[in-house]
mmCIF file with all atom_site columns, C-alpha atoms in Angstrom:
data_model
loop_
_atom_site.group_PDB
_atom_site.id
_atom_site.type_symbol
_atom_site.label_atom_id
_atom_site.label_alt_id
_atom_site.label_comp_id
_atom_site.label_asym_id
_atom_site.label_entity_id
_atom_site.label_seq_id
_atom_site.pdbx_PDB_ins_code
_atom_site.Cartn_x
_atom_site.Cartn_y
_atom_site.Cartn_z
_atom_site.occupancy
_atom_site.B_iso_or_equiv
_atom_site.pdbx_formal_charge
_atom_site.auth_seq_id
_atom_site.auth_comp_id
_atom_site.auth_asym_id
_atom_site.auth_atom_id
_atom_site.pdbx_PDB_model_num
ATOM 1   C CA . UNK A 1 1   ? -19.550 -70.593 -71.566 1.00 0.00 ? 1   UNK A CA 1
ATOM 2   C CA . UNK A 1 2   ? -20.792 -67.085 -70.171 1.00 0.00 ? 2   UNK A CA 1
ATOM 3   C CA . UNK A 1 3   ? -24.464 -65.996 -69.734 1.00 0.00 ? 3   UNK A CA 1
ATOM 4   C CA . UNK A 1 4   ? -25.070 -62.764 -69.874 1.00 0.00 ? 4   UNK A CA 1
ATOM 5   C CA . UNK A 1 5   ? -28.759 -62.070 -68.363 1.00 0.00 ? 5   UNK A CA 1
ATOM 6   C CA . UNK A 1 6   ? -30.490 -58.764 -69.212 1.00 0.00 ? 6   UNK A CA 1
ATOM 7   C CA . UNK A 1 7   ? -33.857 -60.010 -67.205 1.00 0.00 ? 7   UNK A CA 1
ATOM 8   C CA . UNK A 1 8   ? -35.080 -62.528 -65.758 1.00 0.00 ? 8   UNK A CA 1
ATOM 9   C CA . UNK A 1 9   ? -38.020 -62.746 -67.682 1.00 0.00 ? 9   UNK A CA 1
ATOM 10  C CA . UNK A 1 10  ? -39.408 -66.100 -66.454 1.00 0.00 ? 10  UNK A CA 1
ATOM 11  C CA . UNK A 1 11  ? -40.450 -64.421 -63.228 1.00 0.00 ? 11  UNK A CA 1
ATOM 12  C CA . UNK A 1 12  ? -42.352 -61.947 -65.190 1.00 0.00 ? 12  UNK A CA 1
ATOM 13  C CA . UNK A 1 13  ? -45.458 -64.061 -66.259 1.00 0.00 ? 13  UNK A CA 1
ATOM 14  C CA . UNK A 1 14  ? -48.799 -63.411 -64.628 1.00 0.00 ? 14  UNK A CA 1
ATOM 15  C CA . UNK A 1 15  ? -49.973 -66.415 -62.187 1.00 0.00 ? 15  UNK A CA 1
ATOM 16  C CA . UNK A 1 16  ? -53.818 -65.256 -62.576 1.00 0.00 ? 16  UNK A CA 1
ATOM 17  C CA . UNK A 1 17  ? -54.902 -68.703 -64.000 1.00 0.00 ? 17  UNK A CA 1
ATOM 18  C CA . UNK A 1 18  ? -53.565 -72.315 -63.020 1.00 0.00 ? 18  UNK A CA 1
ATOM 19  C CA . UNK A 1 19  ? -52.270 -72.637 -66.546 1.00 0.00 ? 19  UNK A CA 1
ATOM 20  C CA . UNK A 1 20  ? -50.196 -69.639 -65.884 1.00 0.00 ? 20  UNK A CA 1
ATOM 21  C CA . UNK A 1 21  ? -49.292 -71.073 -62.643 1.00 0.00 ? 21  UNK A CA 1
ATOM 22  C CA . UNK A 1 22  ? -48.064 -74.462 -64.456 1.00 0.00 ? 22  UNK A CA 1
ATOM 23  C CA . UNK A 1 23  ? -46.714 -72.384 -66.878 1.00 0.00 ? 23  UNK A CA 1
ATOM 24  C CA . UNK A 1 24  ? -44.354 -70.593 -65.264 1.00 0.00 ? 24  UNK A CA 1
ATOM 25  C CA . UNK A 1 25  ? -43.160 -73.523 -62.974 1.00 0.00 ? 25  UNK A CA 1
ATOM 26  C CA . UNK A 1 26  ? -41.855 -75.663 -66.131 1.00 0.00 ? 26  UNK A CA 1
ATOM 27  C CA . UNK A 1 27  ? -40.287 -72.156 -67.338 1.00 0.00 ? 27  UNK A CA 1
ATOM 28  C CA . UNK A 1 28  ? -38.597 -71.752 -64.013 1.00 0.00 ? 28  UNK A CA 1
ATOM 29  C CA . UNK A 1 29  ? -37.032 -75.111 -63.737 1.00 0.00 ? 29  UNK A CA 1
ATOM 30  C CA . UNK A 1 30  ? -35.950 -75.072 -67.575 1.00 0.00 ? 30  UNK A CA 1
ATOM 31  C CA . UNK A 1 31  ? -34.214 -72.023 -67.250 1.00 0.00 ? 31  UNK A CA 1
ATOM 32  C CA . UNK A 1 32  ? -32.703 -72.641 -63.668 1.00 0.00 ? 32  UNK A CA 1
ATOM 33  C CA . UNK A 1 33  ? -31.366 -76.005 -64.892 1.00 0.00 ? 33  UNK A CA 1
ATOM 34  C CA . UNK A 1 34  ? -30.149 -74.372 -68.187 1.00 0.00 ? 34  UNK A CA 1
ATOM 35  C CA . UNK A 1 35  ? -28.210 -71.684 -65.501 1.00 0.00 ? 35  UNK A CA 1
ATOM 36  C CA . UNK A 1 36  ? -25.930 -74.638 -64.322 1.00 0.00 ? 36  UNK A CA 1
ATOM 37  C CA . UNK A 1 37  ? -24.363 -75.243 -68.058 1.00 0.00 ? 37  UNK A CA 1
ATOM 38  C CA . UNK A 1 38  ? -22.532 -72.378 -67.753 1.00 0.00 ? 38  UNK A CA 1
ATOM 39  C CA . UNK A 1 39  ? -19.071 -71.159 -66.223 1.00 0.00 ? 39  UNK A CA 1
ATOM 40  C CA . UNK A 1 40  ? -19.971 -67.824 -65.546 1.00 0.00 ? 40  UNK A CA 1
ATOM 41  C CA . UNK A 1 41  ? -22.945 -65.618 -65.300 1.00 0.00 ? 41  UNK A CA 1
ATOM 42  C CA . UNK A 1 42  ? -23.336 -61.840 -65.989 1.00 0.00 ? 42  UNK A CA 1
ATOM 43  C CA . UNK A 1 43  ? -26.541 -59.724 -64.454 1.00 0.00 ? 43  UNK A CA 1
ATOM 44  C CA . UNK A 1 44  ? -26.922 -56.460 -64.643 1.00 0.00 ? 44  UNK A CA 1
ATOM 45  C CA . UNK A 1 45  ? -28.432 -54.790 -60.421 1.00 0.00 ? 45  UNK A CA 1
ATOM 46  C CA . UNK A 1 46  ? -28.234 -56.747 -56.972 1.00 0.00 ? 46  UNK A CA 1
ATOM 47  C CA . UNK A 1 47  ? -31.768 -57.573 -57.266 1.00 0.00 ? 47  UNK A CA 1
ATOM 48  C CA . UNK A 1 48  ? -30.658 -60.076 -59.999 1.00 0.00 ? 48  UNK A CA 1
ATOM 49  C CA . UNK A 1 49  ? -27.165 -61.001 -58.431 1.00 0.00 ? 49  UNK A CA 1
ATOM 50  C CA . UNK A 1 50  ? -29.098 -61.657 -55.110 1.00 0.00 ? 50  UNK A CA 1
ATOM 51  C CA . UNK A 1 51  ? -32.140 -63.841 -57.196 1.00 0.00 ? 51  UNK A CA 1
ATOM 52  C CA . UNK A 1 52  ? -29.192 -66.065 -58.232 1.00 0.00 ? 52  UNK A CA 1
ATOM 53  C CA . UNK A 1 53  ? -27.243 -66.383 -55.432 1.00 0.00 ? 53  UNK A CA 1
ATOM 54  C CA . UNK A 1 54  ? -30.168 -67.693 -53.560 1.00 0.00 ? 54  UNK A CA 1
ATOM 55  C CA . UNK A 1 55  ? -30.418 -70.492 -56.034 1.00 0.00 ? 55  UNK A CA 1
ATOM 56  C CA . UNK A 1 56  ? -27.342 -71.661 -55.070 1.00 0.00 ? 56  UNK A CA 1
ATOM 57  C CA . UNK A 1 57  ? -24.577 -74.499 -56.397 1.00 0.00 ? 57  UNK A CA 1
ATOM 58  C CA . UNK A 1 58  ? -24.417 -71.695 -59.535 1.00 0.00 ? 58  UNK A CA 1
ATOM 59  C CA . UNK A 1 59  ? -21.410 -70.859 -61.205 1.00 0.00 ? 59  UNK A CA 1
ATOM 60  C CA . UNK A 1 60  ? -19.365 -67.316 -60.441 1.00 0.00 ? 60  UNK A CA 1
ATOM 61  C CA . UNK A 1 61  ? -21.851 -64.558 -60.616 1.00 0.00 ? 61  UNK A CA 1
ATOM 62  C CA . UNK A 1 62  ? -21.126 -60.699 -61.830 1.00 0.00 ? 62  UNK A CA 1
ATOM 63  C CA . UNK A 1 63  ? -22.830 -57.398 -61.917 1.00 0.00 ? 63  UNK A CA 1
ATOM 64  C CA . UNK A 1 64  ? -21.929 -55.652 -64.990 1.00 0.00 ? 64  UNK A CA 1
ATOM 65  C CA . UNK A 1 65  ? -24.622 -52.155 -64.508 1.00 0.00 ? 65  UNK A CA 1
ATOM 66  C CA . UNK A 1 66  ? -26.092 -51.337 -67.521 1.00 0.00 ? 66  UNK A CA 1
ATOM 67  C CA . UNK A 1 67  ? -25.697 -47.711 -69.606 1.00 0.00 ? 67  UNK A CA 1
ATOM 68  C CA . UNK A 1 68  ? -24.887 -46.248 -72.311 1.00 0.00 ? 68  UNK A CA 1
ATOM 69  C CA . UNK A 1 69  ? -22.627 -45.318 -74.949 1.00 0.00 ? 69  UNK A CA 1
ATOM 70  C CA . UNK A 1 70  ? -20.223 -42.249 -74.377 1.00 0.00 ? 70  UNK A CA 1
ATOM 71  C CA . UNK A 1 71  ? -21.088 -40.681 -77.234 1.00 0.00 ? 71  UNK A CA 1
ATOM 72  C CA . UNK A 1 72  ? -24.840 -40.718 -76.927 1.00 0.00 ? 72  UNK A CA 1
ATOM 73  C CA . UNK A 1 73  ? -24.093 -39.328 -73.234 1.00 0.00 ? 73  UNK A CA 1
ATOM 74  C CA . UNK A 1 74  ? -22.137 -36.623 -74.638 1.00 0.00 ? 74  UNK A CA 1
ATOM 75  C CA . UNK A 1 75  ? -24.543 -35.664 -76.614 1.00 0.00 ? 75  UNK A CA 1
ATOM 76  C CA . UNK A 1 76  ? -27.664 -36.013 -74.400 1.00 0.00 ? 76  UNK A CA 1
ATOM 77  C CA . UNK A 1 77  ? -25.925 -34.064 -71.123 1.00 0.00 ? 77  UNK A CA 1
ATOM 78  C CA . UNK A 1 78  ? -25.240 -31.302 -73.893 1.00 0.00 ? 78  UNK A CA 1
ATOM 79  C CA . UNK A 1 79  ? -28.483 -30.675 -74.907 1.00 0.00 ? 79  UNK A CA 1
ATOM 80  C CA . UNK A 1 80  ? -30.011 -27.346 -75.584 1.00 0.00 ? 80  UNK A CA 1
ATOM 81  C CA . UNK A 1 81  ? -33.814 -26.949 -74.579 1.00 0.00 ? 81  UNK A CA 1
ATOM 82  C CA . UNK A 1 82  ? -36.913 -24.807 -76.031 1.00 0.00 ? 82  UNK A CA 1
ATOM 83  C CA . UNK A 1 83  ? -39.617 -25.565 -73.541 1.00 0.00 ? 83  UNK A CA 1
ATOM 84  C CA . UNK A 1 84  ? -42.108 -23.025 -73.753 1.00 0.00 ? 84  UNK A CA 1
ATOM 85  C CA . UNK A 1 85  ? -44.843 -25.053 -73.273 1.00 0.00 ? 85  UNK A CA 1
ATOM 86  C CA . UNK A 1 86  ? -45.065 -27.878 -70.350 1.00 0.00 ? 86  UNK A CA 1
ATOM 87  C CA . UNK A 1 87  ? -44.433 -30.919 -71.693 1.00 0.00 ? 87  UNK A CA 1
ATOM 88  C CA . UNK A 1 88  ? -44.597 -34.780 -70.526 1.00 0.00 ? 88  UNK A CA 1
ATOM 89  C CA . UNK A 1 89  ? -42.196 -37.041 -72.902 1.00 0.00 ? 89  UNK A CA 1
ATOM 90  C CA . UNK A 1 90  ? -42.048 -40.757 -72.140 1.00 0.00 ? 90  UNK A CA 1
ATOM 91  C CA . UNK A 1 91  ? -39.777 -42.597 -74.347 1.00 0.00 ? 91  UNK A CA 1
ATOM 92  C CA . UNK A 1 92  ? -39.665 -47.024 -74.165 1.00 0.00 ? 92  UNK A CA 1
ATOM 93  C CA . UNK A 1 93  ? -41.433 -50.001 -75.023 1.00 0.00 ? 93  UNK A CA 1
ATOM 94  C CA . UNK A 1 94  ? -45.646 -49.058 -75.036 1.00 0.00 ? 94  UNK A CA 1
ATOM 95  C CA . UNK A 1 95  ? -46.646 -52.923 -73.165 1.00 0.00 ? 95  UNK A CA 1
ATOM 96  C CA . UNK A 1 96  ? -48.171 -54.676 -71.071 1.00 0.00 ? 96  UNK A CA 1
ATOM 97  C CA . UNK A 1 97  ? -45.685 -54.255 -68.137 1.00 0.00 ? 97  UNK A CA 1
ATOM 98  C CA . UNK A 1 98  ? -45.572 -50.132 -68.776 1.00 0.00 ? 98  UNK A CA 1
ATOM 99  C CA . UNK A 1 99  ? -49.539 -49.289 -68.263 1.00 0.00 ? 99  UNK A CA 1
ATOM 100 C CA . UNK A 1 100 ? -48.962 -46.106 -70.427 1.00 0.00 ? 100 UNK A CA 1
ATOM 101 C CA . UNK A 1 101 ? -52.676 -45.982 -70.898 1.00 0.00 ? 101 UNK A CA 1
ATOM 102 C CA . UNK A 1 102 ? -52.722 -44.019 -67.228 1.00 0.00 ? 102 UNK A CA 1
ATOM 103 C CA . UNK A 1 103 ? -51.524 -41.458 -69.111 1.00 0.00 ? 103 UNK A CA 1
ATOM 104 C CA . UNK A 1 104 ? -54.501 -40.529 -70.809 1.00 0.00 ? 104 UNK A CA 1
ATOM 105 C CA . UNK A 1 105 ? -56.676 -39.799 -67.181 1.00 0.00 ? 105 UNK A CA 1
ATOM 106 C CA . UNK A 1 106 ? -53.418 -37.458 -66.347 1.00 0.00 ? 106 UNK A CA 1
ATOM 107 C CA . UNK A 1 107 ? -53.581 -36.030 -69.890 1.00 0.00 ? 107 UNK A CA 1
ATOM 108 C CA . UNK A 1 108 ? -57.811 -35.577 -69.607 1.00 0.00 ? 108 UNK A CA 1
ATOM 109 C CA . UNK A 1 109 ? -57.250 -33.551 -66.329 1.00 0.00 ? 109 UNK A CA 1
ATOM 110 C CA . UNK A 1 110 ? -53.914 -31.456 -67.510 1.00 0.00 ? 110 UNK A CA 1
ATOM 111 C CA . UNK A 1 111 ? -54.992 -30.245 -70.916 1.00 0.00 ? 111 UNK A CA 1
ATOM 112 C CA . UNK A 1 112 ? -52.920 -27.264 -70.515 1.00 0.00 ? 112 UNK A CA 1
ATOM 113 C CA . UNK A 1 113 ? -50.149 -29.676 -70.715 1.00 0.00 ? 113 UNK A CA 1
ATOM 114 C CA . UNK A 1 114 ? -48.753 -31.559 -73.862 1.00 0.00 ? 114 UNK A CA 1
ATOM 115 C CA . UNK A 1 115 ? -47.879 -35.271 -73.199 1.00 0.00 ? 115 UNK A CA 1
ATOM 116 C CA . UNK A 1 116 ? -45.476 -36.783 -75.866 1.00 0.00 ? 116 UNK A CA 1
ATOM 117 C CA . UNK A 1 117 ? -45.498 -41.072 -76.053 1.00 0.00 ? 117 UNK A CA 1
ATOM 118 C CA . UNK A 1 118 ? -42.287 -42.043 -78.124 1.00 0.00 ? 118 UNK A CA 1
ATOM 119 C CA . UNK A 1 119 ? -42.018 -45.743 -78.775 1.00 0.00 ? 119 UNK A CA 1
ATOM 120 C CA . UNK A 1 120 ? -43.880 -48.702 -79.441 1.00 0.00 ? 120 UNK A CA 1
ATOM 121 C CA . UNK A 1 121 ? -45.549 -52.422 -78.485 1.00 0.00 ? 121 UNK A CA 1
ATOM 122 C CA . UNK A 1 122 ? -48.509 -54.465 -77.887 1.00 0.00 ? 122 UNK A CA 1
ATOM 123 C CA . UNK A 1 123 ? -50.531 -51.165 -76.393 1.00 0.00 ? 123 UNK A CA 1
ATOM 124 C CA . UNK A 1 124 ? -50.295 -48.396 -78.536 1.00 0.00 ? 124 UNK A CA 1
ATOM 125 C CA . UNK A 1 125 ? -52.781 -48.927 -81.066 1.00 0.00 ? 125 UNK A CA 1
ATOM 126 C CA . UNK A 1 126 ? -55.456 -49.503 -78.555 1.00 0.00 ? 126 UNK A CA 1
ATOM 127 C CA . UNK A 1 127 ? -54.190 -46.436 -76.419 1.00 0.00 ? 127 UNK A CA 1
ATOM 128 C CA . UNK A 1 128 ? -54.112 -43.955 -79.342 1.00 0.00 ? 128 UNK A CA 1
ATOM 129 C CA . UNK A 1 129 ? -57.774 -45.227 -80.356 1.00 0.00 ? 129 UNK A CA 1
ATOM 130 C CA . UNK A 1 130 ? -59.340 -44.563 -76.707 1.00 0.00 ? 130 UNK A CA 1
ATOM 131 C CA . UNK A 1 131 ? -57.569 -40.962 -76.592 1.00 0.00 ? 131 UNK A CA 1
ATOM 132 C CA . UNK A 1 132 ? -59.030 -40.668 -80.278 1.00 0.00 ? 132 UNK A CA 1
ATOM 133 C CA . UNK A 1 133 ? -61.987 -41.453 -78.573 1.00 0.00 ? 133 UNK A CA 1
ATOM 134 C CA . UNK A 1 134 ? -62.132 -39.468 -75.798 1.00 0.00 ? 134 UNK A CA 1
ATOM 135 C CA . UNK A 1 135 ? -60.819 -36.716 -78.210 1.00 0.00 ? 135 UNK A CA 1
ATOM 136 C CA . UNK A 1 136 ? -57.888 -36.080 -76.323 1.00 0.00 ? 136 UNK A CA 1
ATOM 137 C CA . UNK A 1 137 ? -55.772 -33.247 -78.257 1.00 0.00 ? 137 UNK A CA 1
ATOM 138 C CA . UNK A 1 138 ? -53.019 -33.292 -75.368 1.00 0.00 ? 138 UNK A CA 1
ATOM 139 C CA . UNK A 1 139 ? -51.369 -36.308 -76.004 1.00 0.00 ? 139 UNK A CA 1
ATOM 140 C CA . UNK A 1 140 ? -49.081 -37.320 -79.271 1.00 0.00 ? 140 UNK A CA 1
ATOM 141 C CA . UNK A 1 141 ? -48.397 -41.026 -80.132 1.00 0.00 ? 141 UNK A CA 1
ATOM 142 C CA . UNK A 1 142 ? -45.089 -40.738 -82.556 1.00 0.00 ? 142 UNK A CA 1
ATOM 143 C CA . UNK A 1 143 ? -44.060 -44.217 -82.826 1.00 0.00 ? 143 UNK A CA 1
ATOM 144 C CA . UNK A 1 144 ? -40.811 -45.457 -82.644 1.00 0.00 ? 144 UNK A CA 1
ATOM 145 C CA . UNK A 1 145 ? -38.217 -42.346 -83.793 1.00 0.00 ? 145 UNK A CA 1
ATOM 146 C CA . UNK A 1 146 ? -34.314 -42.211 -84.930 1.00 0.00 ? 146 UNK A CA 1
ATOM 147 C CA . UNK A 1 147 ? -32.210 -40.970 -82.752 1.00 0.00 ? 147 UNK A CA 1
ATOM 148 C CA . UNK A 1 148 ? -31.842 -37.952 -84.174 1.00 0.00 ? 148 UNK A CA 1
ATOM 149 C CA . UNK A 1 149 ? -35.018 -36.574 -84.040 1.00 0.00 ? 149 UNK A CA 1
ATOM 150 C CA . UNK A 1 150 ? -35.662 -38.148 -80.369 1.00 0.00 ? 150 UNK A CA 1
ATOM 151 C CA . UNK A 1 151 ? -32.650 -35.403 -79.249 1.00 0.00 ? 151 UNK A CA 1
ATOM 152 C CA . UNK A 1 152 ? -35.291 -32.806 -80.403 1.00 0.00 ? 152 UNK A CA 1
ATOM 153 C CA . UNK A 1 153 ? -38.000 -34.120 -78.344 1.00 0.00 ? 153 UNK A CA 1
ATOM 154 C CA . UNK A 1 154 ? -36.024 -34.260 -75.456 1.00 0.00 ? 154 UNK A CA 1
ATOM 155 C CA . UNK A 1 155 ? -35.130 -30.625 -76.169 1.00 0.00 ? 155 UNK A CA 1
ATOM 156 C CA . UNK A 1 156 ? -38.936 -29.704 -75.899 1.00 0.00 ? 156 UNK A CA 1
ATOM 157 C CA . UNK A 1 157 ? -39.366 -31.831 -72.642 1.00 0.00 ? 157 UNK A CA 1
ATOM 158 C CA . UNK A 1 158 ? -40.348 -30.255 -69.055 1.00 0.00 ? 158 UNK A CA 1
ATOM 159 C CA . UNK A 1 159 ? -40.789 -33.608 -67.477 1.00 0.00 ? 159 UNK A CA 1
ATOM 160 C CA . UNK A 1 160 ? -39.558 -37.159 -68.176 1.00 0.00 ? 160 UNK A CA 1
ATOM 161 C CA . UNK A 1 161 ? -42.164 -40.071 -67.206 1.00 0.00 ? 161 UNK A CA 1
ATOM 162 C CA . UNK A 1 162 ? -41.768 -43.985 -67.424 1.00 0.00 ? 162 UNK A CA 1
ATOM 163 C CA . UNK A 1 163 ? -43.435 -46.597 -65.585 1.00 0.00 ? 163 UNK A CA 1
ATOM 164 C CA . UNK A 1 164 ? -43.115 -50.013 -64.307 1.00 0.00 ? 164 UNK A CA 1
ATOM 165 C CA . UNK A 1 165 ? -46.212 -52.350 -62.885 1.00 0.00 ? 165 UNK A CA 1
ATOM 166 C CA . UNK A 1 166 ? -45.662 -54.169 -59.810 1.00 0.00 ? 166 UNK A CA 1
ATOM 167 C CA . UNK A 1 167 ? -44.428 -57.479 -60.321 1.00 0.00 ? 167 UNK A CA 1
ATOM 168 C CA . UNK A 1 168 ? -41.272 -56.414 -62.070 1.00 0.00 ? 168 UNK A CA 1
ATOM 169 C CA . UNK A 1 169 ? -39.233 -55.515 -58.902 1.00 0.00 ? 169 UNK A CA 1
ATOM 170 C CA . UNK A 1 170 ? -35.843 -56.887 -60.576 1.00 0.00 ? 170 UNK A CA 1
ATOM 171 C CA . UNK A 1 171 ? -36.364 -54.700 -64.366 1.00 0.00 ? 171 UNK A CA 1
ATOM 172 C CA . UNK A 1 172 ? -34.278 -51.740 -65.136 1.00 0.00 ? 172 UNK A CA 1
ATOM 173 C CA . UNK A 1 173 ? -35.805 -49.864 -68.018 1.00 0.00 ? 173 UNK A CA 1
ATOM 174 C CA . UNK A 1 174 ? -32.543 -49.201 -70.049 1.00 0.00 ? 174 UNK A CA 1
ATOM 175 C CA . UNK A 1 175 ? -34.081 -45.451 -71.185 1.00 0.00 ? 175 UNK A CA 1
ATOM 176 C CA . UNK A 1 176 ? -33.788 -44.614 -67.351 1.00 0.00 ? 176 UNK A CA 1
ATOM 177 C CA . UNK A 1 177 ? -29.921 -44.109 -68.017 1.00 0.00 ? 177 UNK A CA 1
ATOM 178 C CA . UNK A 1 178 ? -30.700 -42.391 -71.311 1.00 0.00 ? 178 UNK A CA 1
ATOM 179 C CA . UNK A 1 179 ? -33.139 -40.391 -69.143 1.00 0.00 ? 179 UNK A CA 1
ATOM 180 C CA . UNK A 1 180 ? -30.570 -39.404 -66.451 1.00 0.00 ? 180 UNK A CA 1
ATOM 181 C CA . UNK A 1 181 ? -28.108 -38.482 -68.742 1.00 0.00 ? 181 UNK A CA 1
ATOM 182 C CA . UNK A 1 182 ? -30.322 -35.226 -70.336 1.00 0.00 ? 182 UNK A CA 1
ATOM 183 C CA . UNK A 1 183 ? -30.381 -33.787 -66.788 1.00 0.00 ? 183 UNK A CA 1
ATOM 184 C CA . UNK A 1 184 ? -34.010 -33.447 -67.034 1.00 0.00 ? 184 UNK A CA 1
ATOM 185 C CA . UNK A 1 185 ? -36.656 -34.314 -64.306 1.00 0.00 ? 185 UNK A CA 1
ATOM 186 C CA . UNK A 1 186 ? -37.568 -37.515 -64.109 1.00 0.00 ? 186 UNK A CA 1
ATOM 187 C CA . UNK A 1 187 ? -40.933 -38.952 -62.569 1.00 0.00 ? 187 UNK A CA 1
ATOM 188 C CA . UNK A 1 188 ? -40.840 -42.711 -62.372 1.00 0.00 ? 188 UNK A CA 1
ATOM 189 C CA . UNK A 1 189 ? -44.108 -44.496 -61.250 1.00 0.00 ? 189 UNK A CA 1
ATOM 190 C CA . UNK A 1 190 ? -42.623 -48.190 -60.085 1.00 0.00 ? 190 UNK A CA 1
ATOM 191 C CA . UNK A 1 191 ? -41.062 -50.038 -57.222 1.00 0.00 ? 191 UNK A CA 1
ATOM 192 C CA . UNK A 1 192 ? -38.105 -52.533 -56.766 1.00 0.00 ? 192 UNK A CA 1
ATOM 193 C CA . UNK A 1 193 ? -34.480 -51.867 -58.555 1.00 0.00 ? 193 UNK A CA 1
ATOM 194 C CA . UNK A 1 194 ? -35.147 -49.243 -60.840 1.00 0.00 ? 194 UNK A CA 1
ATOM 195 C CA . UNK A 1 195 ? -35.930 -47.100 -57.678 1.00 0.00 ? 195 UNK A CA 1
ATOM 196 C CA . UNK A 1 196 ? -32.737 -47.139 -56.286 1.00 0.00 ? 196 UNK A CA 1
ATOM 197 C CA . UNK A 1 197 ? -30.961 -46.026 -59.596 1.00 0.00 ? 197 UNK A CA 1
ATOM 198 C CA . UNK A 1 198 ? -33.545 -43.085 -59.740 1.00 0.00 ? 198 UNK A CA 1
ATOM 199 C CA . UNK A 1 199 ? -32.790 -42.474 -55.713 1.00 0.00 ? 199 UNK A CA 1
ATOM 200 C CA . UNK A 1 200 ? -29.418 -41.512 -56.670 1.00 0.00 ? 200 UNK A CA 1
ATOM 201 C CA . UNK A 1 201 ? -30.397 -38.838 -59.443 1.00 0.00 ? 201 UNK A CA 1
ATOM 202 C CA . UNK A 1 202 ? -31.275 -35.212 -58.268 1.00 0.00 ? 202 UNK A CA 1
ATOM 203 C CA . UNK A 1 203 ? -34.417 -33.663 -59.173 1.00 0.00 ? 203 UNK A CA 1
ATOM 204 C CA . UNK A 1 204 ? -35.805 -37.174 -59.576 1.00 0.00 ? 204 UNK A CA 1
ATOM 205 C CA . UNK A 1 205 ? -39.094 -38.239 -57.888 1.00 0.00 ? 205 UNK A CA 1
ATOM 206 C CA . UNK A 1 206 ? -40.421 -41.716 -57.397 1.00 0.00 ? 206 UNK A CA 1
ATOM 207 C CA . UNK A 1 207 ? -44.233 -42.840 -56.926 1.00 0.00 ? 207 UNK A CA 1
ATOM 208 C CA . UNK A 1 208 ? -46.618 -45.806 -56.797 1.00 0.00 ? 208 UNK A CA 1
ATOM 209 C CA . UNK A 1 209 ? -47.081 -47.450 -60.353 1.00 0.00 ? 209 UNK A CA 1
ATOM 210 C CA . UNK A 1 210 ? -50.849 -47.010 -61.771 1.00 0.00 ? 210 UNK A CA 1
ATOM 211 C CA . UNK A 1 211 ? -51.745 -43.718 -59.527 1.00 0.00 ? 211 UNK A CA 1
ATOM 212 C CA . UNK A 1 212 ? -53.665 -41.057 -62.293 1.00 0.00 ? 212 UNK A CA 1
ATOM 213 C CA . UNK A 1 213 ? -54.506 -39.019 -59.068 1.00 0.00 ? 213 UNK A CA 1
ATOM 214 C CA . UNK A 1 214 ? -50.745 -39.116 -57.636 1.00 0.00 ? 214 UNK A CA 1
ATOM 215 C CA . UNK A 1 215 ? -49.307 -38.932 -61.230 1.00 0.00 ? 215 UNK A CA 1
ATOM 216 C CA . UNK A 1 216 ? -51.130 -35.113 -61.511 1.00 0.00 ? 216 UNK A CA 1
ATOM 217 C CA . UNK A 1 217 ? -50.492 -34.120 -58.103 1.00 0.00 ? 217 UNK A CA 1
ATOM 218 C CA . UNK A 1 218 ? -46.203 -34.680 -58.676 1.00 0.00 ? 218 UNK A CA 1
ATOM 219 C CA . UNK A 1 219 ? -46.730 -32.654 -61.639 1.00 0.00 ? 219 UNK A CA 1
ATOM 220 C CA . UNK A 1 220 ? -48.862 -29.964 -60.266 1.00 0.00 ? 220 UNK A CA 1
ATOM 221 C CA . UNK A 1 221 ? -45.998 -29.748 -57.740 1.00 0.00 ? 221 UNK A CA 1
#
């Protein structure tokens, strides 16, 4: 039997409240007794393989990087861009984990720049009302888009943005590698294992998660 884990999630959940706290501990011990069933394991950065390996009396561990497809690649590092306008793209999952909603300070203070938010989840309706709000005209929520049409909104991009809140030091956004792969600038406002993939990239910068002020300064620069 092999597991392959894409995160570990359990580690994830928010100990603000003692139910939380209880929470998580049952989670922890289901899934690190359910880890022992199997022959093998698969993870995906160190920061997993080490997680595990510090559990001990596991079976054999591998790190199998995560990436993607050769023809979407191909594609992407062929790209033609039209950017005659500055623009901010951020392409993922719009959640709880991601604090897109930062966006719309940097967006209130840059309105000679166009910020695109491609994707979905538990925040966007909320976000779009407040920028409705706040009458933002700056900043474009398109919802979840085929793959097609994403190419052309990566061919209108200046700068490529994604975030990830502290807490979630062993996560790897997957679009990071879909990201690197246009050639584009990438900003990335997060800390643990995703900043050492974005370390290797040129014309890649890295920042503290949640910053409106340091988020606008990088892009001033």
């Amino acid at each position: 039997k092999i597991l392959d884990i894409r995160d570990i999630v359990w580690e994830y959940l928010n100990e603000s409240t003692k139910l939380n706290k209880i929470i998580k501990l049952l989670l922890k011990i289901i899934m690190i007794n359910s880890l022992r069933q199997f022959n093998s394991i698969i993870v995906t950065n160190t920061k997993e393989e080490n997680y595990l390996l510090n559990l001990k009396v596991l079976p054999k561990i591998e790190l199998i990087s995560n990436g993607i497809e050769e023809l979407k690649y191909n594609k992407l590092a062929n790209l033609s861009f039209d950017t005659n306008k500055f623009t901010v793209t951020y392409v993922g999952n719009i959640g709880l984990a991601q604090k897109i909603g930062v966006l719309l300070e940097v967006a209130k203070n840059l309105l000679e720049i166009d910020f695109f938010i491609i994707g979905d989840g538990v925040e966007r309706r909320e976000l779009e009302e407040r920028a409705k709000e706040i009458n933002l005209k700056n900043i474009f929520f398109l919802g979840k888009v085929n793959w097609e049409e994403l190419n052309k909104y990566y061919s209108k991009t200046s700068l490529l943005f994604a975030q990830l809140d502290y807490g979630f030091d062993s996560a790897v956004p997957s679009k990071l590698y879909e990201y690197a792969a246009t050639g584009l600038p990438i900003l990335y406002a997060g800390v643990g294992e995703a900043v050492n993939f974005i370390k290797v990239l040129e014309n890649s910068y890295v920042i503290e998660p949640n910053s409106s002020d340091t988020i606008i300064k990088k892009i001033k620069e």
